[in-house]
Amino acid sequence: MNLDKLCKRAVFVATPSSFKQFITDNCKGDEKRFIENLSIHQLSAAYRDKVLEIFPETRARMGQTRVSIYDALMSGKKCLLKLHQHSKEELLNTDALRTVPLRKEIEILQVLNAVPCPNLVRLFGSRTEAPMHMIVERTPKGDLRAYLQGIAILPTPPEAEELLQIALDVCNAMIFLGGKDIIHRDLCAKNCFVFIEEGKLLTKLGDFHLARLSHSGPKSPNNTLSRQQSSSTSVTKDLANQFAVRWMAVEAIQFGEFGDASDVWSFGILLSEIFTFGGKPYINMPSGLSLDRDEDVEEFVLSGNRLELHPKIPESIKVLIQLTMVDADHRPSFTSLRENFLAIKFEDDIYASPANFEYSYVNYNASDI
């Protein structure tokens, strides 16, 4: 019996015991994959009115998590499906799904999408019960890192205002997150996505699998961030390998503390990515130092050193990046950063030739994703 017929038959399996037996009888030794195929069939049926088309051949696993990722189309629009890899028990017991990591990301996106923000990826559909999943918009332009590296090889360099607008878009997204008491904890170019809407470039923040609710205190009168805000969530050492060290603030590396202030630090690293056309942080720095291993980056930062900035980055941007890497108590807020962006005026419409960035721009490999 083919999969479609099996999935349709599963609808009529009434009791938990008979359903478990149905899976055992038909999984052919690969229970998890059978359940996942069953889930995909259920989702296609559930979103029939929106014409959801899932491409099974694009299946990928998200890191070390129990999440499968699929490319898909919904009503003709490109989207991404994240699907929890259910066990047989989870299909039959809703309580077993309460601590599943994907559930947190779904809940975060549900909060963020309650009031639409133009600089956040849209949530097209989700479910916190089996089959637990979320469907978010994606773009043919790809993520920001790929976009920046793509324009680096164009014969005509980008306008300065284009790079500044990208930074402003992400900053606006982070201000919106702050208003919802959410910290991102994984802010970098590969987690931002480039869209063309109404003929204009628009950058949106996405991938909230490490985002958490923050319980921060009020901002200080000078619009900087308090220590209370910078330590609003923490992680244990065994979870530390989920985070991208090159974008982590010193307090996040040393103590596992994350908050608004650590997001500001990560944003500073992101600014260096933007203005070096996707250059990898801490690689081929102006002094000649190149930190290839994350362990070397940790030691470098914990020793009091900071990312060296490419000499071609405009001074106004350099100043802002440097401010994001001071002590957590004195880092600017995203609102303050936005005000500074709006005040920046470049003397030349053309930023700089990408050829000048040969020792900053490098390709990433699979281990960096």
mmCIF file of C-alpha atoms in Angstrom:
data_model
loop_
_atom_site.group_PDB
_atom_site.id
_atom_site.type_symbol
_atom_site.label_atom_id
_atom_site.label_comp_id
_atom_site.label_asym_id
_atom_site.label_seq_id
_atom_site.Cartn_x
_atom_site.Cartn_y
_atom_site.Cartn_z
ATOM 1 C CA MET A 1 0.000 0.000 0.000
ATOM 2 C CA ASN A 2 1.459 3.407 -0.942
ATOM 3 C CA LEU A 3 2.001 6.253 1.536
ATOM 4 C CA ASP A 4 -1.011 8.298 0.453
ATOM 5 C CA LYS A 5 -3.349 5.390 1.040
ATOM 6 C CA LEU A 6 -1.711 4.578 4.369
ATOM 7 C CA CYS A 7 -2.068 8.177 5.545
ATOM 8 C CA LYS A 8 -5.713 8.297 4.544
ATOM 9 C CA ARG A 9 -6.281 5.012 6.329
ATOM 10 C CA ALA A 10 -4.644 6.420 9.495
ATOM 11 C CA VAL A 11 -7.495 8.899 9.861
ATOM 12 C CA PHE A 12 -9.862 6.040 10.590
ATOM 13 C CA VAL A 13 -7.678 4.416 13.262
ATOM 14 C CA ALA A 14 -9.710 5.363 16.296
ATOM 15 C CA THR A 15 -7.960 4.342 19.518
ATOM 16 C CA PRO A 16 -4.399 5.133 20.705
ATOM 17 C CA SER A 17 -3.537 1.453 20.943
ATOM 18 C CA SER A 18 -4.742 0.701 17.426
ATOM 19 C CA PHE A 19 -2.961 3.775 16.080
ATOM 20 C CA LYS A 20 0.327 2.691 17.682
ATOM 21 C CA GLN A 21 -0.142 -0.736 16.179
ATOM 22 C CA PHE A 22 -0.888 0.847 12.794
ATOM 23 C CA ILE A 23 2.463 2.672 12.886
ATOM 24 C CA THR A 24 4.330 -0.448 13.990
ATOM 25 C CA ASP A 25 2.776 -2.519 11.215
ATOM 26 C CA ASN A 26 3.527 -0.027 8.433
ATOM 27 C CA CYS A 27 6.739 1.820 9.322
ATOM 28 C CA LYS A 28 9.020 -0.838 7.770
ATOM 29 C CA GLY A 29 11.639 -0.424 10.486
ATOM 30 C CA ASP A 30 11.914 3.381 10.213
ATOM 31 C CA GLU A 31 9.272 4.608 12.615
ATOM 32 C CA LYS A 32 10.450 8.234 12.832
ATOM 33 C CA ARG A 33 10.588 8.704 9.074
ATOM 34 C CA PHE A 34 7.177 7.078 8.627
ATOM 35 C CA ILE A 35 5.671 9.417 11.233
ATOM 36 C CA GLU A 36 7.302 12.398 9.521
ATOM 37 C CA ASN A 37 5.884 11.401 6.146
ATOM 38 C CA LEU A 38 2.512 10.977 7.791
ATOM 39 C CA SER A 39 2.839 14.487 9.287
ATOM 40 C CA ILE A 40 3.675 15.998 5.902
ATOM 41 C CA HIS A 41 0.592 14.398 4.396
ATOM 42 C CA GLN A 42 -1.538 15.740 7.251
ATOM 43 C CA LEU A 43 -0.156 19.261 6.770
ATOM 44 C CA SER A 44 -0.794 19.217 3.036
ATOM 45 C CA ALA A 45 -4.401 18.316 3.782
ATOM 46 C CA ALA A 46 -4.750 20.865 6.606
ATOM 47 C CA TYR A 47 -3.542 23.723 4.386
ATOM 48 C CA ARG A 48 -5.394 22.570 1.287
ATOM 49 C CA ASP A 49 -7.226 25.896 1.015
ATOM 50 C CA LYS A 50 -3.871 27.722 0.952
ATOM 51 C CA VAL A 51 -2.356 25.246 -1.515
ATOM 52 C CA LEU A 52 0.643 24.155 0.563
ATOM 53 C CA GLU A 53 3.195 22.266 -1.528
ATOM 54 C CA ILE A 54 6.032 20.637 0.447
ATOM 55 C CA PHE A 55 9.184 19.404 -1.307
ATOM 56 C CA PRO A 56 10.333 16.240 0.540
ATOM 57 C CA GLU A 57 13.626 16.094 -1.388
ATOM 58 C CA THR A 58 14.761 19.337 0.301
ATOM 59 C CA ARG A 59 14.575 17.825 3.795
ATOM 60 C CA ALA A 60 17.398 18.885 6.098
ATOM 61 C CA ARG A 61 17.976 18.518 9.799
ATOM 62 C CA MET A 62 18.340 21.663 11.891
ATOM 63 C CA GLY A 63 21.616 21.197 13.764
ATOM 64 C CA GLN A 64 21.390 18.722 16.626
ATOM 65 C CA THR A 65 17.692 19.394 17.223
ATOM 66 C CA ARG A 66 14.728 17.171 16.466
ATOM 67 C CA VAL A 67 13.558 19.514 13.730
ATOM 68 C CA SER A 68 13.330 18.826 10.004
ATOM 69 C CA ILE A 69 13.351 21.723 7.543
ATOM 70 C CA TYR A 70 11.647 21.681 4.158
ATOM 71 C CA ASP A 71 11.346 24.151 1.314
ATOM 72 C CA ALA A 72 7.716 24.730 0.427
ATOM 73 C CA LEU A 73 5.274 26.935 -1.428
ATOM 74 C CA MET A 74 2.084 28.354 0.034
ATOM 75 C CA SER A 75 -0.308 30.008 -2.384
ATOM 76 C CA GLY A 76 2.651 30.260 -4.750
ATOM 77 C CA LYS A 77 4.878 32.066 -2.219
ATOM 78 C CA LYS A 78 8.203 30.627 -1.139
ATOM 79 C CA CYS A 79 8.219 29.499 2.475
ATOM 80 C CA LEU A 80 10.062 27.299 4.940
ATOM 81 C CA LEU A 81 8.504 24.478 6.948
ATOM 82 C CA LYS A 82 9.975 23.513 10.308
ATOM 83 C CA LEU A 83 8.558 20.210 11.506
ATOM 84 C CA HIS A 84 9.194 18.541 14.857
ATOM 85 C CA GLN A 85 10.387 14.948 14.562
ATOM 86 C CA HIS A 86 7.668 13.271 16.613
ATOM 87 C CA SER A 87 7.934 10.043 18.484
ATOM 88 C CA LYS A 88 4.972 7.685 18.537
ATOM 89 C CA GLU A 89 4.250 8.698 22.134
ATOM 90 C CA GLU A 90 4.200 12.406 21.263
ATOM 91 C CA LEU A 91 1.562 11.835 18.617
ATOM 92 C CA LEU A 92 -0.746 10.391 21.241
ATOM 93 C CA ASN A 93 0.107 12.553 24.259
ATOM 94 C CA THR A 94 -0.102 16.339 23.913
ATOM 95 C CA ASP A 95 1.617 16.900 27.274
ATOM 96 C CA ALA A 96 4.764 15.252 25.917
ATOM 97 C CA LEU A 97 5.186 18.205 23.535
ATOM 98 C CA ARG A 98 5.174 20.956 26.165
ATOM 99 C CA THR A 99 8.969 21.037 26.536
ATOM 100 C CA VAL A 100 9.843 20.602 22.855
ATOM 101 C CA PRO A 101 12.261 23.418 21.773
ATOM 102 C CA LEU A 102 10.369 24.159 18.550
ATOM 103 C CA ARG A 103 7.337 25.056 20.656
ATOM 104 C CA LYS A 104 9.218 28.044 22.124
ATOM 105 C CA GLU A 105 10.064 29.386 18.679
ATOM 106 C CA ILE A 106 6.455 28.997 17.563
ATOM 107 C CA GLU A 107 5.187 30.838 20.631
ATOM 108 C CA ILE A 108 7.716 33.646 20.098
ATOM 109 C CA LEU A 109 6.649 34.085 16.478
ATOM 110 C CA GLN A 110 2.984 34.015 17.419
ATOM 111 C CA VAL A 111 3.619 36.916 19.808
ATOM 112 C CA LEU A 112 5.635 38.838 17.222
ATOM 113 C CA ASN A 113 3.133 38.305 14.418
ATOM 114 C CA ALA A 114 0.128 39.384 16.477
ATOM 115 C CA VAL A 115 0.930 42.923 15.316
ATOM 116 C CA PRO A 116 2.752 42.780 11.954
ATOM 117 C CA CYS A 117 6.202 44.356 11.698
ATOM 118 C CA PRO A 118 7.573 44.948 8.184
ATOM 119 C CA ASN A 119 11.082 43.952 9.285
ATOM 120 C CA LEU A 120 10.199 40.512 10.666
ATOM 121 C CA VAL A 121 9.523 37.382 8.634
ATOM 122 C CA ARG A 122 5.841 36.514 8.556
ATOM 123 C CA LEU A 123 4.374 33.406 10.118
ATOM 124 C CA PHE A 124 2.092 31.698 7.601
ATOM 125 C CA GLY A 125 0.941 28.873 9.842
ATOM 126 C CA SER A 126 1.793 26.969 13.013
ATOM 127 C CA ARG A 127 0.624 24.348 15.480
ATOM 128 C CA THR A 128 1.918 23.460 18.951
ATOM 129 C CA GLU A 129 0.178 20.077 18.976
ATOM 130 C CA ALA A 130 1.022 17.158 16.720
ATOM 131 C CA PRO A 131 2.070 17.578 14.023
ATOM 132 C CA MET A 132 3.991 20.453 15.627
ATOM 133 C CA HIS A 133 5.221 22.802 12.921
ATOM 134 C CA MET A 134 5.688 26.357 11.764
ATOM 135 C CA ILE A 135 5.652 27.832 8.267
ATOM 136 C CA VAL A 136 7.444 31.126 7.649
ATOM 137 C CA GLU A 137 8.020 33.213 4.561
ATOM 138 C CA ARG A 138 11.271 32.974 2.652
ATOM 139 C CA THR A 139 12.690 34.881 -0.282
ATOM 140 C CA PRO A 140 14.440 33.943 -3.537
ATOM 141 C CA LYS A 141 17.078 36.535 -2.575
ATOM 142 C CA GLY A 142 18.197 34.300 0.281
ATOM 143 C CA ASP A 143 19.754 35.282 3.574
ATOM 144 C CA LEU A 144 21.604 38.542 4.112
ATOM 145 C CA ARG A 145 25.038 36.926 4.281
ATOM 146 C CA ALA A 146 24.591 35.329 0.855
ATOM 147 C CA TYR A 147 23.184 38.577 -0.534
ATOM 148 C CA LEU A 148 26.142 40.621 0.726
ATOM 149 C CA GLN A 149 28.659 38.154 -0.645
ATOM 150 C CA GLY A 150 26.786 38.230 -3.945
ATOM 151 C CA ILE A 151 26.956 42.007 -4.346
ATOM 152 C CA ALA A 152 30.652 41.899 -3.425
ATOM 153 C CA ILE A 153 31.450 40.349 -6.797
ATOM 154 C CA LEU A 154 29.294 42.679 -8.888
ATOM 155 C CA PRO A 155 31.155 45.045 -11.246
ATOM 156 C CA THR A 156 29.212 48.023 -9.859
ATOM 157 C CA PRO A 157 29.609 48.580 -6.114
ATOM 158 C CA PRO A 158 26.476 49.193 -4.033
ATOM 159 C CA GLU A 159 25.401 52.600 -2.860
ATOM 160 C CA ALA A 160 26.243 53.477 0.719
ATOM 161 C CA GLU A 161 22.594 54.133 1.453
ATOM 162 C CA GLU A 162 21.714 50.544 0.539
ATOM 163 C CA LEU A 163 24.027 49.156 3.218
ATOM 164 C CA LEU A 164 22.826 51.727 5.722
ATOM 165 C CA GLN A 165 19.188 50.856 4.996
ATOM 166 C CA ILE A 166 19.928 47.177 5.627
ATOM 167 C CA ALA A 167 21.363 48.087 9.030
ATOM 168 C CA LEU A 168 18.379 50.324 9.766
ATOM 169 C CA ASP A 169 15.910 47.573 8.822
ATOM 170 C CA VAL A 170 17.505 45.124 11.260
ATOM 171 C CA CYS A 171 17.694 47.809 13.935
ATOM 172 C CA ASN A 172 13.962 48.486 13.517
ATOM 173 C CA ALA A 173 13.277 44.775 13.927
ATOM 174 C CA MET A 174 15.267 44.695 17.163
ATOM 175 C CA ILE A 175 13.397 47.725 18.511
ATOM 176 C CA PHE A 176 10.164 45.857 17.815
ATOM 177 C CA LEU A 177 11.475 42.787 19.662
ATOM 178 C CA GLY A 178 12.431 44.960 22.614
ATOM 179 C CA GLY A 179 8.896 46.305 22.776
ATOM 180 C CA LYS A 180 7.692 42.721 23.165
ATOM 181 C CA ASP A 181 10.358 41.895 25.815
ATOM 182 C CA ILE A 182 11.996 39.378 23.491
ATOM 183 C CA ILE A 183 15.730 38.882 23.054
ATOM 184 C CA HIS A 184 16.993 37.193 19.905
ATOM 185 C CA ARG A 185 20.315 35.668 21.090
ATOM 186 C CA ASP A 186 21.392 34.706 17.556
ATOM 187 C CA LEU A 187 21.591 37.976 15.646
ATOM 188 C CA CYS A 188 23.790 37.629 12.558
ATOM 189 C CA ALA A 189 23.589 38.078 8.794
ATOM 190 C CA LYS A 190 22.574 34.487 8.056
ATOM 191 C CA ASN A 191 19.468 34.962 10.221
ATOM 192 C CA CYS A 192 18.306 38.002 8.250
ATOM 193 C CA PHE A 193 16.599 37.739 4.875
ATOM 194 C CA VAL A 194 16.477 40.069 1.889
ATOM 195 C CA PHE A 195 13.170 40.755 0.145
ATOM 196 C CA ILE A 196 12.055 43.001 -2.679
ATOM 197 C CA GLU A 197 8.696 44.533 -1.812
ATOM 198 C CA GLU A 198 7.048 47.257 -3.869
ATOM 199 C CA GLY A 199 10.255 47.553 -5.860
ATOM 200 C CA LYS A 200 12.398 48.304 -2.802
ATOM 201 C CA LEU A 201 14.956 46.281 -0.878
ATOM 202 C CA LEU A 202 13.665 45.196 2.529
ATOM 203 C CA THR A 203 15.619 43.228 5.116
ATOM 204 C CA LYS A 204 13.727 41.093 7.621
ATOM 205 C CA LEU A 205 14.882 39.374 10.776
ATOM 206 C CA GLY A 206 14.114 35.680 11.083
ATOM 207 C CA ASP A 207 15.114 32.392 12.709
ATOM 208 C CA PHE A 208 13.996 32.716 16.322
ATOM 209 C CA HIS A 209 14.936 29.236 17.541
ATOM 210 C CA LEU A 210 17.140 30.693 20.300
ATOM 211 C CA ALA A 211 14.921 33.694 21.108
ATOM 212 C CA ARG A 212 13.459 33.982 24.590
ATOM 213 C CA LEU A 213 11.226 36.276 26.602
ATOM 214 C CA SER A 214 13.172 38.826 28.618
ATOM 215 C CA HIS A 215 12.224 40.270 31.982
ATOM 216 C CA SER A 216 14.363 43.362 31.818
ATOM 217 C CA GLY A 217 14.063 46.498 33.847
ATOM 218 C CA PRO A 218 13.541 50.024 32.520
ATOM 219 C CA LYS A 219 16.219 51.675 30.431
ATOM 220 C CA SER A 220 18.458 54.182 32.136
ATOM 221 C CA PRO A 221 17.868 57.917 31.550
ATOM 222 C CA ASN A 222 20.833 58.193 29.153
ATOM 223 C CA ASN A 223 19.272 55.541 26.877
ATOM 224 C CA THR A 224 21.928 52.922 27.565
ATOM 225 C CA LEU A 225 21.267 49.437 28.885
ATOM 226 C CA SER A 226 21.417 48.453 32.525
ATOM 227 C CA ARG A 227 23.234 45.391 33.841
ATOM 228 C CA GLN A 228 19.841 44.000 34.853
ATOM 229 C CA GLN A 229 18.834 43.922 31.214
ATOM 230 C CA SER A 230 22.053 42.265 30.121
ATOM 231 C CA SER A 231 21.527 39.308 32.454
ATOM 232 C CA SER A 232 17.864 38.592 31.855
ATOM 233 C CA THR A 233 18.390 35.011 30.688
ATOM 234 C CA SER A 234 21.206 32.539 31.092
ATOM 235 C CA VAL A 235 22.231 29.206 29.636
ATOM 236 C CA THR A 236 24.074 26.248 31.037
ATOM 237 C CA LYS A 237 27.429 25.147 29.698
ATOM 238 C CA ASP A 238 25.918 22.097 27.994
ATOM 239 C CA LEU A 239 23.742 24.390 25.849
ATOM 240 C CA ALA A 240 26.553 26.769 24.941
ATOM 241 C CA ASN A 241 27.375 24.965 21.688
ATOM 242 C CA GLN A 242 24.041 26.117 20.225
ATOM 243 C CA PHE A 243 25.288 29.700 20.049
ATOM 244 C CA ALA A 244 27.498 31.344 17.431
ATOM 245 C CA VAL A 245 30.593 32.379 19.386
ATOM 246 C CA ARG A 246 31.753 35.017 16.888
ATOM 247 C CA TRP A 247 28.615 37.064 17.527
ATOM 248 C CA MET A 248 28.435 36.519 21.290
ATOM 249 C CA ALA A 249 28.972 39.284 23.821
ATOM 250 C CA VAL A 250 31.715 38.888 26.393
ATOM 251 C CA GLU A 251 29.207 38.283 29.218
ATOM 252 C CA ALA A 252 27.458 35.638 27.115
ATOM 253 C CA ILE A 253 30.740 33.818 26.495
ATOM 254 C CA GLN A 254 31.941 34.103 30.082
ATOM 255 C CA PHE A 255 28.751 33.651 32.088
ATOM 256 C CA GLY A 256 26.108 32.460 29.608
ATOM 257 C CA GLU A 257 24.165 35.697 30.169
ATOM 258 C CA PHE A 258 21.962 37.064 27.401
ATOM 259 C CA GLY A 259 19.790 40.156 27.215
ATOM 260 C CA ASP A 260 19.187 43.371 25.308
ATOM 261 C CA ALA A 261 22.817 44.367 25.797
ATOM 262 C CA SER A 262 24.181 41.121 24.351
ATOM 263 C CA ASP A 263 21.880 41.546 21.341
ATOM 264 C CA VAL A 264 23.376 45.020 20.861
ATOM 265 C CA TRP A 265 26.880 43.493 20.833
ATOM 266 C CA SER A 266 25.771 40.934 18.232
ATOM 267 C CA PHE A 267 24.305 43.764 16.181
ATOM 268 C CA GLY A 268 27.714 45.445 16.180
ATOM 269 C CA ILE A 269 29.261 42.291 14.730
ATOM 270 C CA LEU A 270 26.431 42.213 12.188
ATOM 271 C CA LEU A 271 27.274 45.794 11.197
ATOM 272 C CA SER A 272 30.817 44.671 10.424
ATOM 273 C CA GLU A 273 29.363 41.909 8.230
ATOM 274 C CA ILE A 274 27.211 44.415 6.355
ATOM 275 C CA PHE A 275 30.006 46.898 5.706
ATOM 276 C CA THR A 276 32.525 44.232 4.670
ATOM 277 C CA PHE A 277 30.092 42.543 2.270
ATOM 278 C CA GLY A 278 29.632 39.415 4.361
ATOM 279 C CA GLY A 279 33.118 39.205 5.832
ATOM 280 C CA LYS A 280 33.490 36.548 8.517
ATOM 281 C CA PRO A 281 34.145 38.129 11.939
ATOM 282 C CA TYR A 282 37.650 37.744 13.389
ATOM 283 C CA ILE A 283 39.065 36.337 10.137
ATOM 284 C CA ASN A 284 41.855 38.186 8.269
ATOM 285 C CA MET A 285 41.750 41.245 10.514
ATOM 286 C CA PRO A 286 43.738 44.387 9.598
ATOM 287 C CA SER A 287 46.596 43.493 11.983
ATOM 288 C CA GLY A 288 47.051 40.218 10.123
ATOM 289 C CA LEU A 289 45.532 38.183 12.941
ATOM 290 C CA SER A 290 43.068 35.529 11.789
ATOM 291 C CA LEU A 291 41.107 33.465 14.308
ATOM 292 C CA ASP A 292 39.946 30.329 12.541
ATOM 293 C CA ARG A 293 38.711 28.436 15.601
ATOM 294 C CA ASP A 294 35.847 29.482 17.854
ATOM 295 C CA GLU A 295 38.012 28.612 20.852
ATOM 296 C CA ASP A 296 40.506 31.244 19.710
ATOM 297 C CA VAL A 297 37.725 33.824 19.430
ATOM 298 C CA GLU A 298 36.596 33.049 22.983
ATOM 299 C CA GLU A 299 40.115 33.488 24.352
ATOM 300 C CA PHE A 300 40.616 36.669 22.321
ATOM 301 C CA VAL A 301 37.423 38.315 23.602
ATOM 302 C CA LEU A 302 37.784 37.152 27.212
ATOM 303 C CA SER A 303 41.304 38.611 27.234
ATOM 304 C CA GLY A 304 39.802 42.058 26.665
ATOM 305 C CA ASN A 305 40.350 42.253 22.909
ATOM 306 C CA ARG A 306 37.685 43.316 20.451
ATOM 307 C CA LEU A 307 36.978 42.756 16.768
ATOM 308 C CA GLU A 308 39.376 44.754 14.590
ATOM 309 C CA LEU A 309 37.467 46.860 12.086
ATOM 310 C CA HIS A 310 38.290 47.058 8.413
ATOM 311 C CA PRO A 311 39.835 50.454 7.521
ATOM 312 C CA LYS A 312 37.359 50.914 4.662
ATOM 313 C CA ILE A 313 34.366 50.908 7.010
ATOM 314 C CA PRO A 314 33.114 54.524 7.265
ATOM 315 C CA GLU A 315 34.174 56.250 10.476
ATOM 316 C CA SER A 316 30.584 56.946 11.499
ATOM 317 C CA ILE A 317 29.848 53.216 11.346
ATOM 318 C CA LYS A 318 33.088 52.298 13.117
ATOM 319 C CA VAL A 319 32.160 54.509 16.053
ATOM 320 C CA LEU A 320 28.784 52.809 16.414
ATOM 321 C CA ILE A 321 30.320 49.329 16.207
ATOM 322 C CA GLN A 322 32.852 50.217 18.891
ATOM 323 C CA LEU A 323 30.066 51.488 21.158
ATOM 324 C CA THR A 324 28.293 48.126 20.934
ATOM 325 C CA MET A 325 31.357 46.372 22.379
ATOM 326 C CA VAL A 326 31.876 48.352 25.567
ATOM 327 C CA ASP A 327 30.751 47.089 28.979
ATOM 328 C CA ALA A 328 27.134 45.935 29.008
ATOM 329 C CA ASP A 329 26.084 48.816 31.275
ATOM 330 C CA HIS A 330 27.185 51.416 28.738
ATOM 331 C CA ARG A 331 26.115 49.986 25.408
ATOM 332 C CA PRO A 332 23.611 52.074 23.451
ATOM 333 C CA SER A 333 20.024 50.923 23.071
ATOM 334 C CA PHE A 334 18.664 50.006 19.660
ATOM 335 C CA THR A 335 16.578 53.179 19.738
ATOM 336 C CA SER A 336 19.731 55.227 20.233
ATOM 337 C CA LEU A 337 21.474 53.354 17.417
ATOM 338 C CA ARG A 338 18.536 54.043 15.130
ATOM 339 C CA GLU A 339 18.771 57.774 15.846
ATOM 340 C CA ASN A 340 22.442 57.678 14.919
ATOM 341 C CA PHE A 341 21.751 55.824 11.669
ATOM 342 C CA LEU A 342 19.185 58.425 10.648
ATOM 343 C CA ALA A 343 21.739 61.183 11.220
ATOM 344 C CA ILE A 344 24.468 59.607 9.054
ATOM 345 C CA LYS A 345 25.193 61.260 5.707
ATOM 346 C CA PHE A 346 27.787 59.770 3.387
ATOM 347 C CA GLU A 347 29.842 62.090 1.215
ATOM 348 C CA ASP A 348 29.804 59.682 -1.709
ATOM 349 C CA ASP A 349 26.822 57.707 -2.983
ATOM 350 C CA ILE A 350 29.127 54.824 -3.878
ATOM 351 C CA TYR A 351 30.385 53.081 -0.773
ATOM 352 C CA ALA A 352 33.624 51.358 -1.793
ATOM 353 C CA SER A 353 34.857 48.877 -4.308
ATOM 354 C CA PRO A 354 34.461 45.308 -3.034
ATOM 355 C CA ALA A 355 37.970 44.691 -4.373
ATOM 356 C CA ASN A 356 39.239 46.645 -1.380
ATOM 357 C CA PHE A 357 37.910 43.965 0.945
ATOM 358 C CA GLU A 358 39.986 41.031 -0.226
ATOM 359 C CA TYR A 359 41.336 40.301 3.246
ATOM 360 C CA SER A 360 37.974 40.700 4.958
ATOM 361 C CA TYR A 361 35.649 38.786 2.678
ATOM 362 C CA VAL A 362 35.881 35.004 2.988
ATOM 363 C CA ASN A 363 33.596 32.131 2.136
ATOM 364 C CA TYR A 364 31.902 30.207 4.924
ATOM 365 C CA ASN A 365 31.898 26.460 5.041
ATOM 366 C CA ALA A 366 29.234 24.041 6.207
ATOM 367 C CA SER A 367 30.521 24.005 9.791
ATOM 368 C CA ASP A 368 29.630 27.694 10.158
ATOM 369 C CA ILE A 369 25.931 27.195 9.432
#
